[in-house]
CSV table of C-alpha atoms in Angstrom, one decimal:
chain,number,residue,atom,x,y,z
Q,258,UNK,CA,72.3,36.2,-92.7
Q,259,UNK,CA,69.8,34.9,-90.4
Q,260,UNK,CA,70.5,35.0,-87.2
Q,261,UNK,CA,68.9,32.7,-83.8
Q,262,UNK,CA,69.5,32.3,-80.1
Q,263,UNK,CA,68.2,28.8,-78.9
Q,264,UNK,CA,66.8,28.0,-75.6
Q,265,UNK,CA,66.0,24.8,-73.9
Q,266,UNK,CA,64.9,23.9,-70.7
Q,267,UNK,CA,64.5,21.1,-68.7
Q,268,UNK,CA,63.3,20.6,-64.8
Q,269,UNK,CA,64.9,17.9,-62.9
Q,270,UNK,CA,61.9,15.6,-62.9
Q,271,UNK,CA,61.5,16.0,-67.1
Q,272,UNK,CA,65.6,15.2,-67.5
Q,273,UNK,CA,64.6,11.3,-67.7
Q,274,UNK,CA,61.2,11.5,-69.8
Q,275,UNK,CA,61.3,10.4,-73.6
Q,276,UNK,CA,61.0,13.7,-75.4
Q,277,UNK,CA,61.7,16.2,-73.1
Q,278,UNK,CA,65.9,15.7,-72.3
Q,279,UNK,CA,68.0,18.4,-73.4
Q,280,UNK,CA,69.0,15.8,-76.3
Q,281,UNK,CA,66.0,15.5,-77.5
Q,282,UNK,CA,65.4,19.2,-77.6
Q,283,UNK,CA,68.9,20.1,-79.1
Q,284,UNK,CA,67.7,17.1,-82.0
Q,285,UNK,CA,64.5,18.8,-82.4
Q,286,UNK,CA,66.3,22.2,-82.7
Q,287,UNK,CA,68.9,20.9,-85.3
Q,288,UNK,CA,66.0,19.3,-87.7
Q,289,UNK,CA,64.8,23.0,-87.6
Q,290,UNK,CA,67.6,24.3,-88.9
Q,291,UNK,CA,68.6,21.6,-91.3
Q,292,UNK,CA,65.4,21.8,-93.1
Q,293,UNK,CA,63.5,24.4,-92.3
Q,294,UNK,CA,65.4,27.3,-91.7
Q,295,UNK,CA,66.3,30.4,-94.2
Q,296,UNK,CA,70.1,30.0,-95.7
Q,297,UNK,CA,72.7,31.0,-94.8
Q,298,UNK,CA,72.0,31.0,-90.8
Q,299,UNK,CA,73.8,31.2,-87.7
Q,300,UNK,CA,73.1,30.5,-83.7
Q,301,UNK,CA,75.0,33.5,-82.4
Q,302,UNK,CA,74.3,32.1,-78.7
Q,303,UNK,CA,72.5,28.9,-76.7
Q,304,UNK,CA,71.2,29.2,-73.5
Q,305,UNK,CA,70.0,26.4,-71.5
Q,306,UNK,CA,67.8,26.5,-67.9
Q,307,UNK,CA,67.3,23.8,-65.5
Q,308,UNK,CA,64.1,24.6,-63.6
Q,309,UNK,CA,60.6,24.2,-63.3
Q,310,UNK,CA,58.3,25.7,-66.7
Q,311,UNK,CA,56.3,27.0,-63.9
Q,312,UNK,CA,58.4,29.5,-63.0
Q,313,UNK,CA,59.3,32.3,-65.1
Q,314,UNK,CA,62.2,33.6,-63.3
Q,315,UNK,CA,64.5,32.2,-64.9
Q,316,UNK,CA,68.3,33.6,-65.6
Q,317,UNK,CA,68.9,32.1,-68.8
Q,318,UNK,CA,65.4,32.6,-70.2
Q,319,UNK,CA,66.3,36.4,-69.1
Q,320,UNK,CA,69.9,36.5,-70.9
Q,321,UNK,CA,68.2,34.8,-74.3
Q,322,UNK,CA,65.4,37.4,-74.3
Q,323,UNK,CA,67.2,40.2,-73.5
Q,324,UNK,CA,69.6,39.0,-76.4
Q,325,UNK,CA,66.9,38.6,-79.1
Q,326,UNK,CA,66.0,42.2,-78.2
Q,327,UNK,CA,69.4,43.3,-78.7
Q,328,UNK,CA,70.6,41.6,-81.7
Q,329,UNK,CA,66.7,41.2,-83.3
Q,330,UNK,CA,67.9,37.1,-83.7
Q,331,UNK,CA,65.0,35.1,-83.6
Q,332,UNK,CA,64.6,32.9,-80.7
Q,333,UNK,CA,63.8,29.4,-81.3
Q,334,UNK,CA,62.7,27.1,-78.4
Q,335,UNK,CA,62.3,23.5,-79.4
Q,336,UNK,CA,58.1,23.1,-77.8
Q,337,UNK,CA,56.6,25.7,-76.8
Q,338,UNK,CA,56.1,24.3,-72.5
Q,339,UNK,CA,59.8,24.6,-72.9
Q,340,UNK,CA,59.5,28.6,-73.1
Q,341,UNK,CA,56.7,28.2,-70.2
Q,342,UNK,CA,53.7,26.3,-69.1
Q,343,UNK,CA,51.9,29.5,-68.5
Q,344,UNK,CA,49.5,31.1,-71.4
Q,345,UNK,CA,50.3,35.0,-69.7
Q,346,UNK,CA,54.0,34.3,-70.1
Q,347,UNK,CA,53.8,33.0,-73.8
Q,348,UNK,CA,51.5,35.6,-74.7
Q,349,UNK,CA,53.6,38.3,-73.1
Q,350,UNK,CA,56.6,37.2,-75.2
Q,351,UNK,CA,54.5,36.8,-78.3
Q,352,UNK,CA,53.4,40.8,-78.2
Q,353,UNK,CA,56.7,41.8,-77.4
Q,354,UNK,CA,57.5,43.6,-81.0
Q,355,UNK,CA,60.9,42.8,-80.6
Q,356,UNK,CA,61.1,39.1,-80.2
Q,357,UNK,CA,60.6,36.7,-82.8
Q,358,UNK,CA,59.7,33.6,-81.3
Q,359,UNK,CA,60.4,30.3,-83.3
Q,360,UNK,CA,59.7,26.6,-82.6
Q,361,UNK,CA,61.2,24.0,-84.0
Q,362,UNK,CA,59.0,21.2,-83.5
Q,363,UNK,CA,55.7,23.2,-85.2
Q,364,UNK,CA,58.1,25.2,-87.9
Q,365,UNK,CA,55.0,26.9,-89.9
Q,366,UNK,CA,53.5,28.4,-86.7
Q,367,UNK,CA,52.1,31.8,-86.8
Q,368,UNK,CA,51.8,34.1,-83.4
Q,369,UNK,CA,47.7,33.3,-83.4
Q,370,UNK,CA,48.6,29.8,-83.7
Q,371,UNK,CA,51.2,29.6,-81.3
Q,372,UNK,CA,48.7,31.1,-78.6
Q,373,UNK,CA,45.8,29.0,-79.3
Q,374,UNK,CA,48.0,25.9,-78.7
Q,375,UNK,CA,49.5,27.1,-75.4
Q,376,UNK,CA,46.0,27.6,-74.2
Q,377,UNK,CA,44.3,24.3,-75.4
Q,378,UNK,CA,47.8,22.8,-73.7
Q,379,UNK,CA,47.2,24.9,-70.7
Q,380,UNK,CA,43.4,23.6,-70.1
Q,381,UNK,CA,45.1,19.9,-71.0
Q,382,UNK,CA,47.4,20.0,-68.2
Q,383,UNK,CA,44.3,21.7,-65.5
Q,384,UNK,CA,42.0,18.8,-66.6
Q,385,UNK,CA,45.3,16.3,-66.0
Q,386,UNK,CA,45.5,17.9,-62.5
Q,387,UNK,CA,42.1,17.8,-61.7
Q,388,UNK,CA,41.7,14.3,-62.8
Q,389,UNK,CA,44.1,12.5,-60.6
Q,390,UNK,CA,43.0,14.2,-57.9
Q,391,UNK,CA,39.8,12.6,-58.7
Q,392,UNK,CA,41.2,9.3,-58.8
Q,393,UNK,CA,43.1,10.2,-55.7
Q,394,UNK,CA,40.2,10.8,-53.6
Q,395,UNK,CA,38.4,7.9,-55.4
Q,396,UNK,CA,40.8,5.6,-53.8
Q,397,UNK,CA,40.9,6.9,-51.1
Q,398,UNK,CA,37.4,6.5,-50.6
Q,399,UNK,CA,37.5,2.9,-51.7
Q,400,UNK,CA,39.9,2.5,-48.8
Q,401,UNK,CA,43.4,2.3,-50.7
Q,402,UNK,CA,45.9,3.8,-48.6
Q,403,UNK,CA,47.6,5.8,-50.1
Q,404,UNK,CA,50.8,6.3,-48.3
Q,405,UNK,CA,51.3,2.7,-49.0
Q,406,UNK,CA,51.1,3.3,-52.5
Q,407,UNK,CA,54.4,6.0,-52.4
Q,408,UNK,CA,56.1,3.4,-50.0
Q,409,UNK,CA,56.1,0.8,-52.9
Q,410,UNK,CA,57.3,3.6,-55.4
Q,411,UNK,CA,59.9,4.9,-53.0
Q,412,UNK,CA,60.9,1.4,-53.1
Q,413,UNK,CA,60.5,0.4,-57.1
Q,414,UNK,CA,62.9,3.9,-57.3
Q,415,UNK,CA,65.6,3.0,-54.5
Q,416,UNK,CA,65.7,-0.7,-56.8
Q,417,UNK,CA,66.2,1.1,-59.9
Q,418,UNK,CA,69.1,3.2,-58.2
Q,419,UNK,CA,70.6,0.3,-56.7
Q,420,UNK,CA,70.8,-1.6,-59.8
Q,421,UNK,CA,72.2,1.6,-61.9
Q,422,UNK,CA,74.7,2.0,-59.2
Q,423,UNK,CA,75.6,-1.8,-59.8
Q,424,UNK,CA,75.6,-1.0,-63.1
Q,425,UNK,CA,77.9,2.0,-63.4
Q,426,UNK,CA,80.1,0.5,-61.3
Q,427,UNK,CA,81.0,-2.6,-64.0
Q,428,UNK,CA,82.3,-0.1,-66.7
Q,429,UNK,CA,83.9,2.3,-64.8
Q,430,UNK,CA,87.0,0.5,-64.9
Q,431,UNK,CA,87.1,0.7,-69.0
Q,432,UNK,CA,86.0,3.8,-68.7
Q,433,UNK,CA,88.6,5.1,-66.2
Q,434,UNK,CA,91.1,3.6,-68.2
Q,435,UNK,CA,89.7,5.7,-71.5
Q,436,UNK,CA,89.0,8.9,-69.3
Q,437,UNK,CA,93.0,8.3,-67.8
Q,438,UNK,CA,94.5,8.1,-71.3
Q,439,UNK,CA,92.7,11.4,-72.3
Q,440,UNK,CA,90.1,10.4,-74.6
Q,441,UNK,CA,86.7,12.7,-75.0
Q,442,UNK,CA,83.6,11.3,-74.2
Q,443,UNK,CA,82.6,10.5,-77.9
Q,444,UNK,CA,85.5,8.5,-78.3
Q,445,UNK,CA,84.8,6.4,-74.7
Q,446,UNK,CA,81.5,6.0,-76.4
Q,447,UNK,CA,82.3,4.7,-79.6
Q,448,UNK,CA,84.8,1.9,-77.8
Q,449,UNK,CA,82.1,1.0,-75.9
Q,450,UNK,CA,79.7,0.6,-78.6
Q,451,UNK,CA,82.4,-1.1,-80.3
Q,452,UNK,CA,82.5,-3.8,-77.4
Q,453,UNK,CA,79.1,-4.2,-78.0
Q,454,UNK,CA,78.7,-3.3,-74.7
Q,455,UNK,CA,74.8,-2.1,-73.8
Q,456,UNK,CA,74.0,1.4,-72.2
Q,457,UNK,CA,72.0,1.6,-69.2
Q,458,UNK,CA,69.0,1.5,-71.4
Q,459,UNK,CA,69.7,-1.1,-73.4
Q,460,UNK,CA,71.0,0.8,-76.4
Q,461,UNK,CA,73.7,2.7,-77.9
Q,462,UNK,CA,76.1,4.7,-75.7
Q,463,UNK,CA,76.4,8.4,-76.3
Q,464,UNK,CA,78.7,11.3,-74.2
Q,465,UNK,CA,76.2,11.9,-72.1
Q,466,UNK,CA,75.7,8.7,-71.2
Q,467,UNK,CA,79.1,8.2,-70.7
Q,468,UNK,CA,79.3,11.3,-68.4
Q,469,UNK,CA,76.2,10.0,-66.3
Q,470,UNK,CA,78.4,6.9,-65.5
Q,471,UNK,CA,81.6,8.8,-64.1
Q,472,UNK,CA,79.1,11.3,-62.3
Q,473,UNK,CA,77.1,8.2,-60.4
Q,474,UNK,CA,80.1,6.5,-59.5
């Protein structure tokens, strides 16, 4: 039977970004295995890190790889900056004979491939970098100050709180009742959809959501 460990990773400025949440990594992940995946399968163990891709000491990166070497499971990773940002670090894993890395989101990847993405997505992110600092001293040059520039941010951001606060704060009491009569968080989400009551964003509630609620309030 085959055998995987997943891994997914998220730092705490990414857990908000479209396409880089732990959801959308675990969805990514599950396509994999629906229909690409040998048969029969199993995930004999997920691990999950929160913490920068920059920094590749990470404890639950550590127990996954340590596992695959163990067991010889593959481990699948739903992009590859989820593994790391760094080329060394990917390529390190990739000679390591006994770790089969999969992931999920490019499911026909060989090794050679894998590398020549992580570099071309390596020099992506240096040009990124380079270019805003660019910009940057451009405006600066031009006059713009730029500490008034973060004040209006810090302010756009303490708006958005405010108003998710305000927010949270007019279904709690449903959900408090829900949470009180011991339902999960799938079934406070369902009543709520059923109320045709809007998320935060505007869509469909899910546990998570529903857990983000009783954690703000």
């Amino acid at each position: 039977m085959k055998q995987y460990i997943t891994y997914i990773r998220v730092s705490t400025s990414e857990q908000g970004k479209s396409g880089l949440g732990l959801e959308a990594q675990q969805r990514d992940i599950d396509i994999f295995l629906d229909q690409f995946s040998e048969v029969p399968f199993e995930v004999i163990a997920r691990f999950q890190d929160v913490q920068s891709g920059g920094d590749d000491d990470r404890p639950e990166l550590a127990k996954a790889l340590a596992m695959a070497r163990k067991t010889g499971a593959d481990l699948l990773v739903a992009k590859l900056d989820r593994l790391s940002r760094k080329v060394s670090f990917i390529a390190t894993i990739m000679d390591d004979k006994r770790v089969n890395l999969r992931v999920a989101s490019m499911p026909h990847a060989d090794k050679f491939q894998l590398h020549i993405y992580a570099a071309l997505a390596e020099q992506e992110r240096d040009f990124i970098s380079a270019r805003t600092k660019a910009a940057l001293q451009s405006a600066k040059a031009r006059g713009v100050k730029l500490g008034g520039m973060r004040d209006k941010t810090m302010k756009r951001n303490e708006a958005a709180k405010t108003k998710a606060d305000r927010f949270a704060a007019s279904v709690l009491p449903l959900v408090g009742k829900l949470r009180d009569a011991g339902e999960t968080l799938e079934n406070i989400a369902d009543a709520l959809n059923e109320a045709g009551k809007l998320s935060p964003r505007g869509g469909q509630w899910t546990a998570t959501s529903v857990k983000r609620v009783i954690e703000r309030a």
